Amino acid sequence: MTLEREWMRGAAPLAVLTLLDRREMYGYELVEALERDTGGLLSMGQSTVYPLLYNLEARGHVKPVRRTAPSGRRRKYYRITADGRAWLEGQRDQWEKLVTALGRLGLNGPETEEALP
Amino acid sequence: MSGPGGRPSLPPELEALVREVLEASGLDLPARADVEADLRAHFEDGLEVGVPWQELQGRFGDPAEAGRRIARARRDPGPGRGTSDGRWWMSATEWWTEVKRSVRRLARAPGFAAVVVLTLALGVGANTAIFTVVDAVLLKPLPYAQPDRLVRVYEAPLGRQSDNNDLYLRAPTVAAYRTWDDVFSSFGALYTYRALGADLTDGNRPERVTVVPITTRFLETLGVSPILGRTFVDEEMLAPEAGSTRAIRGAGRAVTILSNRLWEQLFDADPDVLGRSIHLDDVAYEVVGVMPPGFRDPFGPDADAWIPQSLQDNMDNWGNYYLSGVARLADGLSVETAQARATALYGQLAEANPDAGDWGPVLVPLHADLVGNTRRAMLWILVGAAGLVLLTACLNVANLVLARGLGRDRDVALRSALGSGRARILASVLVENALLAVAGGAGGLLLGWGGVRGLLALAPDALPDTTPPELGTSVFLFALAVTAVALLAFGLAPAWRMARTAPADVLRSGDRSATTGHAARRIRDGLVVVQVAAALVLVAGATLLVRSFVAILDVPSTVQAGGVLSFEVNLPVARYPDGASREAFHERLESRVADLPGVDAVGAVSWLPWSGRYHIWSFYWDPNDPTASGANDDAWYGTDIRIFAGDYFDAIGLRVLRGDDPSQVDMEAEPVVWVSRTLADQVFGDVDPLGQTIEVGGDPRRIVGIVEDVPVDARGRVTRHTYIPHAQFADDRNWALIQTVKAHSDLGALREEIRGEIRALDADLVLYRPRPLTQVEGTSRAQDRFATVLMGSFALLALVLSLVGTYGVLAGSVASRRREIGIRMALGADGPRVRGMVLRYAAALTIPGVVLGLAGALAGTRLLDRMLFGVKSADPLAFVLSALVFLGVGLLSGWLPARRATRVEPARTLTSE
């Protein structure tokens, strides 16, 4: 099961940057990680990931870095930038506020159970 | 398997997938290569860890969709306010990309680009040309030291309306002015008669040059020093020693300062010229100085040489007004303060010298004096007219650009919806418009340059000479400024509007055509209305000027200019020392010329018609004093004196109204005069002038005839004229006479024959300034012609632009309303009804424009008042004509679209989408 498109549009850049915040990854690696670590919820085809990466690159949130892979090939890794981190922080903040607000309305997430006073 | 670059190639299905993505992206190198590398790497990574290619293919997604998304992502950085990472500004590379894109876009629409650039070029060009002239004449300071401190000094009667031309100064007052240190730090004067010349006999053949006698400190007052030698000293201003010949009346010692041009011509710019001599009217003048190149005497821009002016002879003469004065104000003094002080000092002078009369000094800033009020007004009006042309051009371009922009609304909306920053969209539109503006501006500069040369050719006499117009820095900057203004006018509005367009609205409307949107339509209509109004103002102004010029041409002339050749021959005092020798020469010349085939009449006069006032003297007539003693102070009147010889009246077709024809009068019997009609009416009133004795030029003379008036300018202005026969005047002074020969043969051939006759009489004499009298008449109209032609050209330009603009909007409207028209026709509307619809739209555009334009014209044409002749600025005919012209233009511009509208096939428009 995947999320609806509207949700994906907001979540996808956030997810990618969260992953890249941990460490730099190359394209294929990123796709696999999204699939695996989100239990398939945020799985996007490669047709979506690359445009997203280009977008983030153009906005200055990520930066490509070339490294030599163990196999000897040159690989393009993506690394988050300072701007990207700043944006990510802001997005996380938004995310938490969203969850809190929805929680107050009674929409409980799996971890947050806020009893109404 | 091996692929491009020696890398192991992918399975053919994945290769095909990669190709499909790249095709769909439509990217150019090098972006394409980048993306290809990324995709390949992605698949290779997958294959490397053992994922089957089928799975990779399946998990990829839609390649076409991927390609499009990749393209968008690489071109447009994504949603947000800025371009990339929230920035408002773009990097240099991003700007350059936009420039390249804009060039490509414009190249795909060459017709649009050409029309816009041409329109802008015309607008900018007209303004640049006018500005070049205005800059040289009005804005650039005079080429003298601290020119704003220079004033022209006049003498004018206090309170009483002067009969004389109050331009000139008297020698005693000049001497007084020189001592007024509280007012003037420096004062110079020169002998005022502009046409002063002398025959220079040093060159290959005798040549008439312009010589200006000046007092000391004239050149110093202007602040210009000779590049060689010196200016005159006081001793040289004294009258020459007794017995020596004085070629030019009033001249001092025989020294001269040459103009740079003459120095180059006669002496090949030899630096050792000082001490050498030139011969003016057979008198040797020693060269003591050479002026710098480009120096222009403000009162005699074409002066070839300057000689010292002696005031001695006239120091007691309070009746001879003959000097032009220029002064440099004392430090820190304003013109007003200087004027007040000068008036006070003059009062003291008048008290000490009762002969001075009730006169006073008048100070006018030199620049203003040289330009003249009429000319200044004319130039500023032309600037305004050029501005209106630019406005019309910009409105036209704005409309074109808006229409083009609206056509791209949908694409832009898509971009915006998918994340292109507002700044980026703004930038792309701005860049495109800026490119058009720059091309238009460059074209305008070129057109302007050509225009200036055309202007100068059109009006060599309409503009003052002191600073020649040139295409310099200030003009270039002006063109730049005008282009920038034009860009703002037509470029920003559409761009801003476009950036604000809510994408959803556009996408929802589903209409891809060029002129959708009510707001857009209203804006376009508004632009056309203003354009029509602006153009109408110009057309109304031009119509007024044309009517005025026609009125000038229609002024009935008392002079028959056709078939009359005029020329000058000057007799140097050295070889023609007295009246008898001069008169003898003229008689011989006249009889020889009269004998030439084709010649009808030969005469001569001291000053031609249409050449302004000249030789203004006073004459005395008191009906109670038949001896004309001059005792009655109120019996002095002003008149233009004309010395004439031979059959002058016949030669120019001037009628003798009453009294004797000159051929019937014995010139040796008694001193006689003829007077003009105006003089007879104004001075004598009911008394019959014939037989009356007046005193003029110191001699009593009897009036023996009354002649018709002669115009002194193009507008037929007449003044009081008094004609004295040369035979009775020659002894007195050596005045140059302008010969007038009436002939029915070719004037050019005649000129050469006359030259031969002169040479036969005296080989050292110069035939000077030969020109047909019609040319003299034409020159007098130069300023009016200049203004009329220019204004007419502007008006025509604006009219054409307005026609194009209105047509554009109407054509676009018809194109965009095809569906509506189709529906109407399907529902039964026939051709005339549909045409009527379009023409009503045309009227809805034109009529408000005409009304607005008429209001503007009523206000604006009042500025023309001073320039008009024979027609008022609120002339109804001009306004009605202009309104009709534009109503006609409006209908005409709607005609073609109306016809096209009726060609719409209802079935096709309804079924097409």
mmCIF file with all atom_site columns, C-alpha atoms in Angstrom, chain B residues 157-216:
data_model
loop_
_atom_site.group_PDB
_atom_site.id
_atom_site.type_symbol
_atom_site.label_atom_id
_atom_site.label_alt_id
_atom_site.label_comp_id
_atom_site.label_asym_id
_atom_site.label_entity_id
_atom_site.label_seq_id
_atom_site.pdbx_PDB_ins_code
_atom_site.Cartn_x
_atom_site.Cartn_y
_atom_site.Cartn_z
_atom_site.occupancy
_atom_site.B_iso_or_equiv
_atom_site.pdbx_formal_charge
_atom_site.auth_seq_id
_atom_site.auth_comp_id
_atom_site.auth_asym_id
_atom_site.auth_atom_id
_atom_site.pdbx_PDB_model_num
ATOM 1  C CA . PRO B 1 157 ? 13.424 103.895 -24.822 1.00 0.00 ? 157 PRO B CA 1
ATOM 2  C CA . LEU B 1 158 ? 11.929 104.342 -21.401 1.00 0.00 ? 158 LEU B CA 1
ATOM 3  C CA . GLY B 1 159 ? 8.185  103.963 -21.416 1.00 0.00 ? 159 GLY B CA 1
ATOM 4  C CA . ARG B 1 160 ? 7.617  105.332 -24.872 1.00 0.00 ? 160 ARG B CA 1
ATOM 5  C CA . GLN B 1 161 ? 7.016  102.906 -27.682 1.00 0.00 ? 161 GLN B CA 1
ATOM 6  C CA . SER B 1 162 ? 10.048 103.063 -29.889 1.00 0.00 ? 162 SER B CA 1
ATOM 7  C CA . ASP B 1 163 ? 9.902  103.738 -33.582 1.00 0.00 ? 163 ASP B CA 1
ATOM 8  C CA . ASN B 1 164 ? 13.399 102.555 -34.005 1.00 0.00 ? 164 ASN B CA 1
ATOM 9  C CA . ASN B 1 165 ? 14.677 99.109  -33.635 1.00 0.00 ? 165 ASN B CA 1
ATOM 10 C CA . ASP B 1 166 ? 15.997 99.177  -30.118 1.00 0.00 ? 166 ASP B CA 1
ATOM 11 C CA . LEU B 1 167 ? 18.765 96.749  -30.537 1.00 0.00 ? 167 LEU B CA 1
ATOM 12 C CA . TYR B 1 168 ? 21.812 98.829  -30.970 1.00 0.00 ? 168 TYR B CA 1
ATOM 13 C CA . LEU B 1 169 ? 24.014 100.959 -28.810 1.00 0.00 ? 169 LEU B CA 1
ATOM 14 C CA . ARG B 1 170 ? 25.523 104.326 -29.374 1.00 0.00 ? 170 ARG B CA 1
ATOM 15 C CA . ALA B 1 171 ? 29.216 105.027 -29.134 1.00 0.00 ? 171 ALA B CA 1
ATOM 16 C CA . PRO B 1 172 ? 28.947 107.367 -26.119 1.00 0.00 ? 172 PRO B CA 1
ATOM 17 C CA . THR B 1 173 ? 26.934 104.824 -24.166 1.00 0.00 ? 173 THR B CA 1
ATOM 18 C CA . VAL B 1 174 ? 29.410 102.088 -24.974 1.00 0.00 ? 174 VAL B CA 1
ATOM 19 C CA . ALA B 1 175 ? 32.161 104.283 -23.624 1.00 0.00 ? 175 ALA B CA 1
ATOM 20 C CA . ALA B 1 176 ? 30.094 104.790 -20.483 1.00 0.00 ? 176 ALA B CA 1
ATOM 21 C CA . TYR B 1 177 ? 29.275 101.102 -20.039 1.00 0.00 ? 177 TYR B CA 1
ATOM 22 C CA . ARG B 1 178 ? 32.943 100.339 -20.097 1.00 0.00 ? 178 ARG B CA 1
ATOM 23 C CA . THR B 1 179 ? 33.415 102.315 -16.933 1.00 0.00 ? 179 THR B CA 1
ATOM 24 C CA . TRP B 1 180 ? 30.671 100.633 -14.933 1.00 0.00 ? 180 TRP B CA 1
ATOM 25 C CA . ASP B 1 181 ? 32.781 98.229  -12.936 1.00 0.00 ? 181 ASP B CA 1
ATOM 26 C CA . ASP B 1 182 ? 29.967 97.633  -10.496 1.00 0.00 ? 182 ASP B CA 1
ATOM 27 C CA . VAL B 1 183 ? 27.938 96.075  -13.214 1.00 0.00 ? 183 VAL B CA 1
ATOM 28 C CA . PHE B 1 184 ? 30.226 94.630  -15.809 1.00 0.00 ? 184 PHE B CA 1
ATOM 29 C CA . SER B 1 185 ? 33.586 93.029  -15.277 1.00 0.00 ? 185 SER B CA 1
ATOM 30 C CA . SER B 1 186 ? 34.147 93.353  -18.997 1.00 0.00 ? 186 SER B CA 1
ATOM 31 C CA . PHE B 1 187 ? 32.346 94.984  -21.889 1.00 0.00 ? 187 PHE B CA 1
ATOM 32 C CA . GLY B 1 188 ? 32.855 94.558  -25.580 1.00 0.00 ? 188 GLY B CA 1
ATOM 33 C CA . ALA B 1 189 ? 31.021 95.726  -28.616 1.00 0.00 ? 189 ALA B CA 1
ATOM 34 C CA . LEU B 1 190 ? 31.080 95.287  -32.290 1.00 0.00 ? 190 LEU B CA 1
ATOM 35 C CA . TYR B 1 191 ? 29.871 97.073  -35.327 1.00 0.00 ? 191 TYR B CA 1
ATOM 36 C CA . THR B 1 192 ? 26.458 95.795  -35.794 1.00 0.00 ? 192 THR B CA 1
ATOM 37 C CA . TYR B 1 193 ? 25.820 95.566  -39.474 1.00 0.00 ? 193 TYR B CA 1
ATOM 38 C CA . ARG B 1 194 ? 25.835 91.892  -40.058 1.00 0.00 ? 194 ARG B CA 1
ATOM 39 C CA . ALA B 1 195 ? 26.567 91.857  -43.709 1.00 0.00 ? 195 ALA B CA 1
ATOM 40 C CA . LEU B 1 196 ? 29.843 93.660  -43.357 1.00 0.00 ? 196 LEU B CA 1
ATOM 41 C CA . GLY B 1 197 ? 32.371 92.301  -45.675 1.00 0.00 ? 197 GLY B CA 1
ATOM 42 C CA . ALA B 1 198 ? 35.449 93.075  -47.604 1.00 0.00 ? 198 ALA B CA 1
ATOM 43 C CA . ASP B 1 199 ? 37.025 91.780  -50.734 1.00 0.00 ? 199 ASP B CA 1
ATOM 44 C CA . LEU B 1 200 ? 40.044 89.710  -49.986 1.00 0.00 ? 200 LEU B CA 1
ATOM 45 C CA . THR B 1 201 ? 42.451 89.871  -52.848 1.00 0.00 ? 201 THR B CA 1
ATOM 46 C CA . ASP B 1 202 ? 45.190 87.627  -51.526 1.00 0.00 ? 202 ASP B CA 1
ATOM 47 C CA . GLY B 1 203 ? 43.856 84.324  -52.623 1.00 0.00 ? 203 GLY B CA 1
ATOM 48 C CA . ASN B 1 204 ? 43.741 82.875  -56.121 1.00 0.00 ? 204 ASN B CA 1
ATOM 49 C CA . ARG B 1 205 ? 40.860 85.045  -57.018 1.00 0.00 ? 205 ARG B CA 1
ATOM 50 C CA . PRO B 1 206 ? 39.156 87.808  -55.197 1.00 0.00 ? 206 PRO B CA 1
ATOM 51 C CA . GLU B 1 207 ? 36.863 86.525  -52.518 1.00 0.00 ? 207 GLU B CA 1
ATOM 52 C CA . ARG B 1 208 ? 34.386 88.267  -50.349 1.00 0.00 ? 208 ARG B CA 1
ATOM 53 C CA . VAL B 1 209 ? 34.960 87.588  -46.694 1.00 0.00 ? 209 VAL B CA 1
ATOM 54 C CA . THR B 1 210 ? 33.054 88.588  -43.617 1.00 0.00 ? 210 THR B CA 1
ATOM 55 C CA . VAL B 1 211 ? 34.883 91.111  -41.522 1.00 0.00 ? 211 VAL B CA 1
ATOM 56 C CA . VAL B 1 212 ? 33.667 92.209  -38.126 1.00 0.00 ? 212 VAL B CA 1
ATOM 57 C CA . PRO B 1 213 ? 34.970 95.413  -36.534 1.00 0.00 ? 213 PRO B CA 1
ATOM 58 C CA . ILE B 1 214 ? 35.166 94.987  -32.767 1.00 0.00 ? 214 ILE B CA 1
ATOM 59 C CA . THR B 1 215 ? 36.112 97.155  -29.838 1.00 0.00 ? 215 THR B CA 1
ATOM 60 C CA . THR B 1 216 ? 38.786 96.218  -27.376 1.00 0.00 ? 216 THR B CA 1
#
